[in-house]
Coordinates of C-alpha atoms and ligand atoms in Angstrom, one line a residue:
X169 CA -12.8 -49.2 -55.9
X170 CA -13.4 -48.6 -59.6
X171 CA -16.1 -46.2 -60.5
X172 CA -17.5 -45.2 -63.8
X173 CA -19.0 -41.6 -63.9
X174 CA -21.3 -41.6 -67.1
X175 CA -21.5 -38.0 -68.3
X176 CA -22.8 -35.3 -70.7
X177 CA -20.9 -32.7 -69.1
X178 CA -17.3 -32.3 -67.2
X179 CA -14.9 -29.5 -67.0
X180 CA -12.4 -28.7 -68.9
X181 CA -14.1 -30.4 -72.1
X182 CA -18.2 -29.5 -72.3
X183 CA -20.3 -28.0 -69.5
X184 CA -23.4 -26.5 -68.9
X185 CA -24.1 -25.9 -65.3
X186 CA -22.8 -27.2 -61.9
X187 CA -22.9 -30.7 -63.4
X188 CA -19.5 -30.7 -65.4
X189 CA -17.7 -28.9 -62.3
X190 CA -19.2 -31.6 -59.9
X191 CA -18.2 -34.8 -62.0
X192 CA -15.0 -33.8 -62.7
X193 CA -14.0 -31.8 -59.0
X194 CA -15.4 -35.5 -57.2
X195 CA -13.9 -37.5 -59.5
X196 CA -10.8 -35.7 -58.6
X197 CA -11.3 -36.2 -55.1
X198 CA -12.1 -40.2 -55.8
X199 CA -8.8 -40.3 -57.2
X200 CA -6.6 -39.1 -54.3
X201 CA -8.8 -41.1 -51.6
X202 CA -7.3 -44.4 -54.2
X203 CA -10.0 -45.2 -56.2
X204 CA -9.7 -46.4 -60.4
X205 CA -12.1 -43.5 -61.6
X206 CA -12.7 -43.5 -64.9
X207 CA -14.9 -40.5 -67.0
X208 CA -17.1 -41.7 -70.3
X209 CA -18.9 -39.4 -72.0
X210 CA -19.7 -37.7 -75.6
X211 CA -17.0 -36.2 -78.0
X212 CA -18.5 -33.2 -78.9
X213 CA -17.0 -31.9 -81.9
X214 CA -15.3 -28.4 -79.5
X215 CA -13.9 -31.5 -77.9
X216 CA -10.3 -31.1 -80.7
X217 CA -9.5 -34.3 -81.5
X218 CA -5.9 -32.9 -81.4
X219 CA -5.4 -32.9 -77.7
X220 CA -6.6 -36.7 -77.5
X221 CA -5.3 -40.3 -78.2
X222 CA -7.5 -42.2 -80.2
X223 CA -7.8 -46.5 -78.3
X224 CA -7.6 -48.8 -81.5
X225 CA -9.7 -49.7 -83.1
X226 CA -13.4 -48.7 -83.2
X227 CA -16.3 -49.5 -81.2
X228 CA -20.0 -51.3 -82.2
X229 CA -22.8 -50.1 -80.0
X230 CA -26.1 -51.9 -80.5
X231 CA -28.8 -49.3 -80.2
X232 CA -32.1 -52.6 -80.4
X233 CA -32.4 -52.9 -83.9
X234 CA -29.6 -49.9 -85.7
X235 CA -26.1 -50.8 -85.5
X236 CA -23.3 -48.2 -84.7
X237 CA -20.2 -47.5 -84.8
X238 CA -17.7 -45.4 -83.0
X239 CA -14.9 -44.6 -81.9
X240 CA -13.3 -44.0 -78.8
X241 CA -10.3 -41.3 -77.8
X242 CA -8.6 -40.5 -74.3
X243 CA -7.1 -38.1 -72.7
X244 CA -6.4 -37.7 -68.3
X245 CA -8.5 -35.6 -66.8
X246 CA -6.9 -32.2 -65.5
X247 CA -6.1 -31.7 -62.1
X248 CA -6.3 -35.7 -61.9
X249 CA -3.2 -38.4 -61.4
X250 CA -4.9 -41.0 -63.8
X251 CA -8.0 -40.5 -64.7
X252 CA -9.1 -41.0 -68.1
X253 CA -11.7 -39.3 -69.7
X254 CA -13.3 -41.8 -73.0
X255 CA -14.8 -39.9 -76.3
X256 CA -17.4 -41.4 -77.6
X257 CA -17.0 -40.0 -81.5
X258 CA -20.0 -40.0 -83.1
X259 CA -19.9 -37.5 -85.2
X260 CA -23.4 -38.7 -86.8
X261 CA -24.2 -38.1 -83.1
X262 CA -22.4 -36.2 -81.1
X263 CA -19.9 -33.5 -84.1
X264 CA -21.9 -30.5 -83.5
X265 CA -22.6 -27.4 -81.6
X266 CA -24.8 -28.4 -77.8
X267 CA -24.9 -31.1 -76.0
X268 CA -28.2 -31.3 -76.1
X269 CA -29.0 -28.9 -78.3
X270 CA -28.3 -25.2 -78.9
X271 CA -29.4 -21.1 -78.1
X272 CA -32.6 -22.1 -81.0
X273 CA -33.2 -25.4 -80.8
X274 CA -32.2 -26.9 -77.0
X275 CA -33.6 -29.3 -77.8
X276 CA -32.6 -32.7 -80.6
X277 CA -35.1 -34.7 -82.3
X278 CA -32.4 -37.0 -81.7
X279 CA -31.2 -37.5 -78.1
X280 CA -32.6 -40.7 -77.5
X281 CA -30.8 -41.7 -80.3
X282 CA -27.4 -40.0 -79.0
X283 CA -27.9 -40.9 -75.6
X284 CA -28.8 -44.7 -76.8
X285 CA -26.0 -44.7 -78.3
X286 CA -24.0 -43.6 -74.7
X287 CA -25.5 -45.8 -72.7
X288 CA -25.0 -48.6 -73.9
X289 CA -21.3 -47.3 -74.9
X290 CA -20.9 -47.8 -71.0
X291 CA -20.7 -51.8 -72.1
X292 CA -19.9 -51.6 -74.9
X293 CA -16.1 -49.7 -73.6
X294 CA -15.8 -52.1 -70.8
X295 CA -15.1 -55.0 -72.9
X296 CA -13.2 -53.1 -74.8
X297 CA -11.1 -52.3 -72.1
X298 CA -11.4 -55.9 -70.5
X299 CA -11.7 -53.5 -67.4
X300 CA -14.9 -53.4 -64.9
X301 CA -16.2 -51.0 -62.6
X302 CA -17.4 -51.9 -59.8
X303 CA -19.8 -48.5 -59.1
X304 CA -21.1 -46.6 -62.3
X305 CA -22.6 -43.7 -61.3
X306 CA -24.4 -42.1 -63.8
X307 CA -25.3 -38.4 -63.9
X308 CA -28.7 -37.1 -65.2
X309 CA -31.2 -38.1 -66.8
X310 CA -28.2 -38.2 -70.5
X311 CA -26.3 -40.9 -68.3
X312 CA -30.3 -42.6 -67.5
X313 CA -30.1 -45.3 -69.8
X314 CA -26.9 -46.8 -68.1
X315 CA -28.2 -48.1 -64.7
X316 CA -31.5 -49.2 -66.5
X317 CA -29.6 -51.1 -69.3
X318 CA -26.9 -52.9 -66.2
X319 CA -29.9 -54.0 -63.8
X320 CA -32.5 -55.2 -66.7
X321 CA -29.7 -56.8 -70.0
X322 CA -26.2 -56.3 -68.3
X323 CA -25.8 -57.7 -64.6
X324 CA -27.0 -62.0 -65.5
X325 CA -23.2 -61.7 -68.0
X326 CA -20.5 -62.5 -65.3
X327 CA -18.6 -59.3 -66.1
X328 CA -20.3 -56.6 -65.2
X329 CA -22.3 -59.3 -61.9
X330 CA -20.8 -57.8 -59.5
X331 CA -21.3 -53.6 -61.3
X332 CA -24.3 -52.4 -59.1
X333 CA -25.3 -48.5 -59.7
X334 CA -25.2 -44.8 -58.2
X335 CA -27.6 -42.3 -59.7
X336 CA -27.4 -38.2 -59.2
X337 CA -29.8 -35.8 -59.4
X338 CA -28.2 -33.0 -59.9
X339 CA -31.9 -31.6 -61.2
X340 CA -34.8 -32.8 -61.5
X341 CA -36.1 -30.1 -63.9
X342 CA -34.6 -31.6 -66.6
X343 CA -35.9 -35.1 -67.0
X344 CA -35.6 -35.9 -70.8
X345 CA -39.5 -36.8 -72.6
X346 CA -40.1 -38.1 -75.6
X347 CA -42.2 -40.2 -77.6
X348 CA -42.0 -43.6 -76.5
X349 CA -41.2 -44.6 -80.9
X350 CA -37.8 -44.2 -79.0
X351 CA -37.9 -47.1 -76.6
X352 CA -36.5 -49.3 -79.7
X353 CA -33.2 -47.7 -79.5
X354 CA -32.4 -48.3 -75.8
X355 CA -32.2 -53.3 -76.6
X356 CA -34.6 -52.7 -73.0
X357 CA -37.6 -55.4 -74.3
X358 CA -40.9 -54.3 -74.4
X359 CA -41.4 -56.5 -71.2
X360 CA -39.8 -53.8 -69.6
X361 CA -40.9 -50.7 -70.6
X362 CA -43.2 -50.6 -67.2
X363 CA -40.2 -52.1 -64.7
X364 CA -38.4 -50.5 -66.2
X365 CA -39.5 -46.6 -65.4
X366 CA -39.1 -45.6 -69.0
X367 CA -43.5 -45.7 -69.6
X368 CA -44.9 -41.8 -67.4
X369 CA -48.3 -41.1 -69.5
X370 CA -47.1 -42.7 -72.6
X371 CA -44.0 -40.9 -73.1
X372 CA -40.7 -42.6 -72.2
X373 CA -38.9 -40.8 -69.6
X374 CA -35.4 -41.1 -69.1
X375 CA -34.8 -39.2 -65.1
X376 CA -37.9 -41.4 -64.4
X377 CA -36.2 -45.0 -65.9
X378 CA -32.7 -44.0 -63.2
X379 CA -34.7 -43.0 -60.9
X380 CA -36.4 -46.5 -60.6
X381 CA -33.9 -48.9 -62.3
X382 CA -31.0 -47.8 -60.4
X383 CA -29.8 -50.0 -56.2
X384 CA -28.7 -46.1 -55.3
X385 CA -30.1 -42.1 -55.7
X386 CA -27.7 -38.9 -54.7
X387 CA -29.0 -35.7 -55.2
X388 CA -26.8 -32.6 -54.5
X389 CA -28.0 -31.3 -51.0
X390 CA -29.6 -32.7 -48.1
X391 CA -32.6 -30.2 -47.9
X392 CA -32.9 -30.8 -52.3
X393 CA -33.6 -34.7 -51.1
X394 CA -35.7 -34.3 -49.0
X395 CA -37.5 -30.9 -51.4
X396 CA -37.9 -32.8 -53.9
X397 CA -39.8 -36.0 -52.2
X398 CA -42.8 -33.6 -52.4
X399 CA -44.9 -32.3 -55.3
X400 CA -43.6 -29.0 -55.2
X401 CA -40.8 -29.2 -56.1
X402 CA -40.1 -33.0 -56.9
X403 CA -41.5 -32.4 -61.1
X404 CA -43.9 -35.5 -60.1
X405 CA -41.4 -37.8 -59.5
X406 CA -42.5 -37.1 -55.5
X407 CA -43.8 -40.3 -55.2
X408 CA -41.1 -42.2 -56.2
X409 CA -38.3 -39.9 -54.2
X410 CA -40.6 -41.0 -52.0
X411 CA -41.3 -44.4 -52.7
X412 CA -37.3 -44.3 -52.8
X413 CA -36.8 -42.6 -49.4
X414 CA -34.5 -45.1 -48.2
X415 CA -32.0 -45.3 -50.9
X416 CA -31.7 -41.3 -52.1
X417 CA -28.9 -39.8 -49.9
X418 CA -28.1 -36.2 -50.2
X419 CA -24.4 -34.4 -50.8
X420 CA -23.3 -31.6 -50.9
X421 CA -21.7 -30.6 -53.6
X422 CA -18.1 -29.2 -52.9
X423 CA -16.1 -25.8 -54.1
X424 CA -13.1 -25.8 -57.1
X425 CA -10.9 -24.0 -54.5
X426 CA -8.3 -24.0 -56.4
X427 CA -9.9 -22.0 -58.8
X428 CA -12.7 -20.9 -57.1
X429 CA -9.7 -19.1 -54.3
X430 CA -9.5 -15.2 -53.4
X431 CA -6.4 -14.8 -52.4
X432 CA -5.0 -16.5 -55.7
X433 CA -7.8 -16.1 -57.9
X434 CA -5.4 -14.3 -60.9
X435 CA -8.3 -13.3 -63.5
X436 CA -9.2 -10.9 -60.8
X437 CA -7.2 -7.4 -60.3
X438 CA -6.4 -7.8 -56.7
X439 CA -6.1 -10.9 -54.7
X440 CA -7.5 -10.6 -50.9
X441 CA -8.1 -12.8 -48.1
X442 CA -10.6 -13.4 -44.4
X443 CA -7.8 -10.5 -43.3
X444 CA -6.9 -9.3 -45.7
X445 CA -9.9 -8.0 -46.2
X446 CA -9.9 -4.3 -47.1
X447 CA -8.3 -5.2 -50.7
X448 CA -12.0 -6.3 -51.6
X449 CA -12.8 -2.8 -51.9
X450 CA -10.2 -3.0 -55.8
X451 CA -11.8 -5.7 -57.2
X452 CA -15.0 -3.4 -56.7
X453 CA -13.8 0.0 -57.5
X454 CA -11.9 -2.2 -61.2
X455 CA -15.6 -3.9 -61.7
X456 CA -17.8 -0.3 -61.3
X457 CA -15.3 1.2 -63.9
X458 CA -15.7 -2.2 -66.1
X459 CA -19.4 -1.4 -66.2
X460 CA -20.2 1.6 -66.2
X461 CA -20.6 2.7 -63.2
X462 CA -20.0 5.4 -61.0
X463 CA -17.1 4.5 -59.4
X464 CA -17.9 5.0 -55.9
X465 CA -16.6 2.4 -53.2
X466 CA -20.2 3.8 -50.0
X467 CA -22.6 3.1 -53.2
X468 CA -23.5 -0.6 -52.7
X469 CA -22.3 -3.1 -55.5
X470 CA -25.2 -6.8 -55.5
X471 CA -24.4 -8.6 -58.5
X472 CA -26.2 -11.9 -60.8
X473 CA -24.5 -14.6 -62.4
X474 CA -27.3 -17.1 -63.2
X475 CA -28.5 -19.6 -66.3
X476 CA -31.1 -16.6 -67.6
X477 CA -33.6 -19.3 -66.0
X478 CA -37.0 -19.4 -64.8
X479 CA -35.6 -22.0 -62.1
X480 CA -33.7 -19.3 -61.2
X481 CA -36.6 -16.3 -59.9
X482 CA -35.1 -13.7 -63.1
X483 CA -39.2 -13.4 -64.3
X484 CA -39.5 -11.8 -60.2
X485 CA -36.5 -10.0 -60.8
X486 CA -36.8 -8.7 -64.3
X487 CA -40.7 -9.7 -66.4
X488 CA -41.6 -6.4 -67.0
X489 CA -44.1 -4.7 -64.8
X490 CA -43.6 -7.3 -62.9
X491 CA -39.5 -7.8 -61.3
X492 CA -38.7 -6.1 -58.7
X493 CA -35.1 -5.1 -61.0
X494 CA -36.9 -1.4 -62.0
X495 CA -38.1 -0.8 -58.0
X496 CA -34.1 -2.1 -56.7
X497 CA -32.4 0.6 -59.0
X498 CA -35.1 3.5 -58.2
X499 CA -35.4 2.8 -54.9
X500 CA -33.3 1.8 -53.6
X501 CA -29.4 3.4 -53.4
X502 CA -27.7 0.6 -54.6
X503 CA -25.8 -0.5 -58.2
X504 CA -27.5 -3.8 -59.7
X505 CA -24.5 -5.6 -61.7
X506 CA -26.1 -9.2 -64.2
X507 CA -24.7 -11.8 -65.7
X508 CA -26.0 -14.4 -68.0
X509 CA -27.5 -15.4 -70.7
X510 CA -30.5 -17.7 -71.5
X511 CA -34.3 -17.1 -72.2
X512 CA -34.6 -14.3 -74.8
X513 CA -37.4 -12.1 -73.6
X514 CA -34.9 -11.9 -70.5
X515 CA -32.2 -10.4 -72.0
X516 CA -34.3 -8.3 -74.1
X517 CA -35.8 -7.5 -70.9
X518 CA -32.5 -6.7 -69.9
X519 CA -31.1 -5.3 -72.2
X520 CA -34.3 -2.4 -72.3
X521 CA -33.1 -2.0 -68.4
X522 CA -29.6 -1.2 -68.7
X523 CA -30.5 1.6 -71.1
X524 CA -33.2 3.0 -68.3
X525 CA -31.1 2.8 -65.8
X526 CA -28.1 4.2 -65.2
X527 CA -26.8 1.3 -62.2
X528 CA -28.5 -1.2 -64.0
X529 CA -25.4 -2.8 -66.3
X530 CA -26.3 -6.6 -67.7
X531 CA -23.7 -8.5 -69.6
X532 CA -25.9 -10.6 -71.7
X533 CA -23.6 -13.8 -72.5
X534 CA -21.4 -16.9 -70.7
X535 CA -18.2 -14.5 -69.6
X536 CA -16.0 -17.0 -66.7
X537 CA -13.3 -14.2 -66.2
X538 CA -16.3 -11.0 -66.0
X539 CA -17.5 -13.2 -63.5
X540 CA -14.8 -14.0 -60.9
X541 CA -14.6 -10.1 -61.4
X542 CA -18.5 -10.1 -60.0
X543 CA -17.9 -12.2 -57.5
X544 CA -15.1 -10.4 -55.7
X545 CA -16.7 -6.9 -57.0
X546 CA -19.5 -6.6 -55.6
X547 CA -21.3 -6.3 -52.2
X548 CA -24.7 -9.1 -51.7
X549 CA -25.5 -11.2 -54.5
X550 CA -28.8 -12.3 -55.8
X551 CA -30.3 -15.5 -55.9
X552 CA -33.5 -16.2 -55.7
X553 CA -34.6 -18.9 -57.1
X554 CA -38.2 -20.9 -57.6
X555 CA -35.6 -24.5 -56.9
X556 CA -32.0 -24.7 -56.7
X557 CA -30.6 -28.5 -55.8
X558 CA -27.0 -26.9 -54.8
X559 CA -26.0 -24.0 -56.5
X560 CA -22.4 -23.0 -57.1
X561 CA -22.9 -19.1 -57.1
X562 CA -24.2 -18.4 -53.2
X563 CA -20.7 -21.0 -51.8
X564 CA -18.2 -18.7 -54.8
X565 CA -19.9 -15.3 -52.5
X566 CA -18.9 -16.3 -48.9
X567 CA -15.8 -18.0 -50.5
X568 CA -15.1 -14.1 -52.3
X569 CA -16.7 -12.0 -48.6
X570 CA -19.5 -11.3 -50.9
X571 CA -23.3 -11.8 -49.3
X572 CA -25.7 -13.7 -50.5
X573 CA -29.2 -12.6 -50.4
X574 CA -30.9 -16.2 -51.2
X575 CA -34.7 -17.9 -50.8
X576 CA -34.5 -20.8 -48.7
X577 CA -34.2 -23.8 -50.3
X578 CA -32.2 -26.5 -51.4
X579 CA -28.3 -25.9 -51.4
X580 CA -29.0 -22.4 -50.4
X581 CA -30.8 -23.0 -47.1
X582 CA -27.6 -25.8 -47.1
X583 CA -24.9 -23.8 -47.0
X584 CA -26.5 -19.8 -46.1
X585 CA -26.9 -18.7 -42.9
X586 CA -29.4 -16.3 -42.0
X587 CA -28.4 -12.6 -40.6
X588 CA -29.6 -12.3 -37.0
X589 CA -29.6 -8.8 -36.4
X590 CA -29.8 -8.7 -32.9
X591 CA -26.3 -10.7 -32.1
X592 CA -24.8 -9.9 -35.4
X593 CA -24.2 -13.4 -36.3
X594 CA -24.7 -14.9 -40.4
X595 CA -23.9 -15.1 -43.4
X596 CA -25.7 -14.0 -45.4
X597 CA -30.2 -12.6 -46.1
X598 CA -32.7 -15.3 -46.5
X599 CA -36.0 -14.5 -47.9
X600 CA -38.7 -18.3 -47.8
X601 CA -42.1 -16.9 -50.5
X602 CA -40.1 -16.1 -54.1
X603 CA -42.3 -13.0 -54.3
X604 CA -40.7 -9.2 -56.5
X605 CA -41.7 -7.9 -53.2
X606 CA -39.8 -10.4 -51.1
X607 CA -37.0 -9.7 -53.0
X608 CA -37.2 -6.0 -52.7
X609 CA -37.5 -6.1 -49.1
X610 CA -34.7 -8.4 -48.3
X611 CA -32.9 -6.0 -50.3
X612 CA -33.4 -4.3 -48.4
X613 CA -33.1 -4.6 -45.5
X614 CA -29.5 -6.2 -46.5
X615 CA -29.1 -1.9 -47.6
X616 CA -30.5 -1.3 -44.2
X617 CA -27.0 -2.9 -43.0
X618 CA -24.9 -1.9 -45.1
X619 CA -25.6 1.8 -43.8
X620 CA -26.1 0.5 -40.3
X621 CA -23.9 -3.1 -39.2
X622 CA -20.5 -1.4 -41.6
X623 CA -19.5 -3.8 -38.8
X624 CA -21.6 -7.0 -38.5
X625 CA -21.8 -6.6 -42.4
X626 CA -17.9 -7.1 -41.7
X627 CA -18.0 -9.3 -39.7
X628 CA -20.3 -11.8 -42.4
X629 CA -18.2 -11.0 -44.8
X630 CA -15.0 -12.8 -42.7
X631 CA -17.8 -15.6 -41.4
X632 CA -18.4 -16.2 -44.4
X633 CA -14.8 -16.4 -45.9
X634 CA -14.1 -18.6 -43.5
X635 CA -16.9 -21.7 -44.5
X636 CA -15.0 -25.2 -46.1
X637 CA -16.9 -26.4 -49.4
X638 CA -14.2 -29.1 -50.4
X639 CA -15.4 -31.7 -51.8
X640 CA -13.2 -33.8 -50.0
X641 CA -15.7 -34.1 -47.6
X642 CA -18.1 -35.4 -50.2
X643 CA -16.0 -37.9 -51.6
X644 CA -16.2 -39.8 -48.3
X645 CA -20.1 -39.4 -48.1
X646 CA -19.9 -40.6 -52.0
X647 CA -17.1 -43.8 -51.0
X648 CA -20.1 -45.1 -48.6
X649 CA -23.3 -44.0 -50.7
X650 CA -21.3 -46.4 -53.0
X651 CA -20.8 -49.3 -50.9
X652 CA -23.9 -49.4 -49.9
X653 CA -24.9 -49.6 -52.9
X654 CA -22.9 -53.1 -53.6
X655 CA -24.3 -54.4 -50.3
X656 CA -27.9 -53.9 -51.7
X657 CA -26.9 -56.0 -54.6
X658 CA -25.5 -58.5 -52.0
X659 CA -21.7 -57.6 -52.0
Ligands
ADP148 P1 -27.0 -24.7 -63.1 O1 -25.9 -25.0 -62.7 O2 -28.1 -24.8 -62.2 O3 -26.1 -23.5 -64.1 P2 -25.3 -23.7 -60.3 O4 -24.7 -22.2 -59.2 O5 -24.7 -25.2 -60.4 O6 -26.4 -23.1 -61.5 O7 -24.0 -23.9 -61.5 C1 -23.8 -22.4 -62.4 C2 -22.4 -22.4 -63.6 O8 -22.1 -21.6 -63.8 C3 -21.4 -21.6 -62.1 O9 -20.4 -21.8 -61.7 C4 -21.0 -20.4 -62.2 O10 -20.7 -18.9 -62.3 C5 -21.8 -19.9 -64.4 N1 -22.1 -19.2 -64.8 C6 -23.3 -19.2 -65.4 N2 -23.9 -17.6 -66.4 C7 -22.7 -18.0 -66.2 C8 -22.2 -16.7 -67.1 N3 -23.1 -15.9 -67.7 N4 -21.6 -16.4 -67.5 C9 -19.8 -17.1 -66.9 N5 -20.5 -18.2 -65.3 C10 -21.8 -18.8 -65.8

């Protein structure tokens, strides 16, 4: 099959979260299955043109009455054999820092135009290359215009008559809501304003349009696929998702085990595997030293790596007077290390806490190397997410013998098995309610097991390290979804 991935981010070029990892890893795995996979994304300022090859000739993209001239650059995706990545180069729209926005301005005002250019470029690029995909696979709201244009403007043209669309929800919490004054940019007739799904309480909603207009829908874990059909998790899209439940599949993301493998990880001081798990301790001591904590093998060390966003349960951890991190560090004999960046109140609060507590250390910012050390050096990993479409860190933790403490939601529920004291079974610790007390009590339960059930802790670690989270399994499931999408349009 010929598959075109449409995305705002892909590693190693641009990343804000798990979406970037998923798009690249899935592309590589689909190529291994014999498919012709290509990727289209914007060229942001940080992606240097020097390492890319310019495709001859400018490309004209019509965003409604707006005529936009872009250049197209290309290179091969790292890790794949021959997966061309096409970068849409439009200085005015993408030649700036930030993918969707910046720290100060999280949502650029011209995002409808920026991602309209991406959506329209999909079809112009294919024409330029003379290459027409069987599947257009769009990822998240920023790519949602592509399936909409396919359905309403392009499929009746011969070259796209056999092309089906798949839309993957990586995070329903980000939908791309803007004024309807932007609608003319999409080059869609006003008659299609409702039918396309763009209309949303008299505004436009990219995500909704993708959900309504794509042939098949997927999201990144089976439990999240169920949860988003309920109002609690549906971000107002639950009705649409219920109406399309027959076309919606939950496929768990995999882990890039070339990068996240404790026996080969060059970013950690000492490599280890399930059979040499005692060496993990050296990484704990290195982490304690690096973060300025007491170097002590016996005190349980908790790690956190997260975007500091409400989704991740950071209020329940760090909100002044409300969060439980302070109580955890003062009432339990533990150490806590947190790596993250995001909402400023939370960054400030973490800094206040580390100035008060000898056993809490925070690193504010994005630091890939430290994230590896935290995964390898921690005994427990805290992930109290309000919702979690898939989540990567709990899987990294399992593979690194670090026991996850998670809320039972989305991909966390699909990947972690709860500890059973009677049998010693399980791979982590699970709680249901997102409250500071639940986090506190579950952390306390883990500390209890640490001090009183060391054999269980070791067995759980080894069990976790033997879990398989390969992309090969997921890619086969996507292959089935592509076949179903083609069947839906009669092929
Ligand atoms: P989300 O995409 O919702 O942020 P995921 O768990 O799916 O959550 O993926 C987050 C990815 O970003 C993981 O690979 C995680 O390790 C990484 N990450 C998040 N914050 C940081 C940080 N401050 N420093 C280094 N890596 C981070």
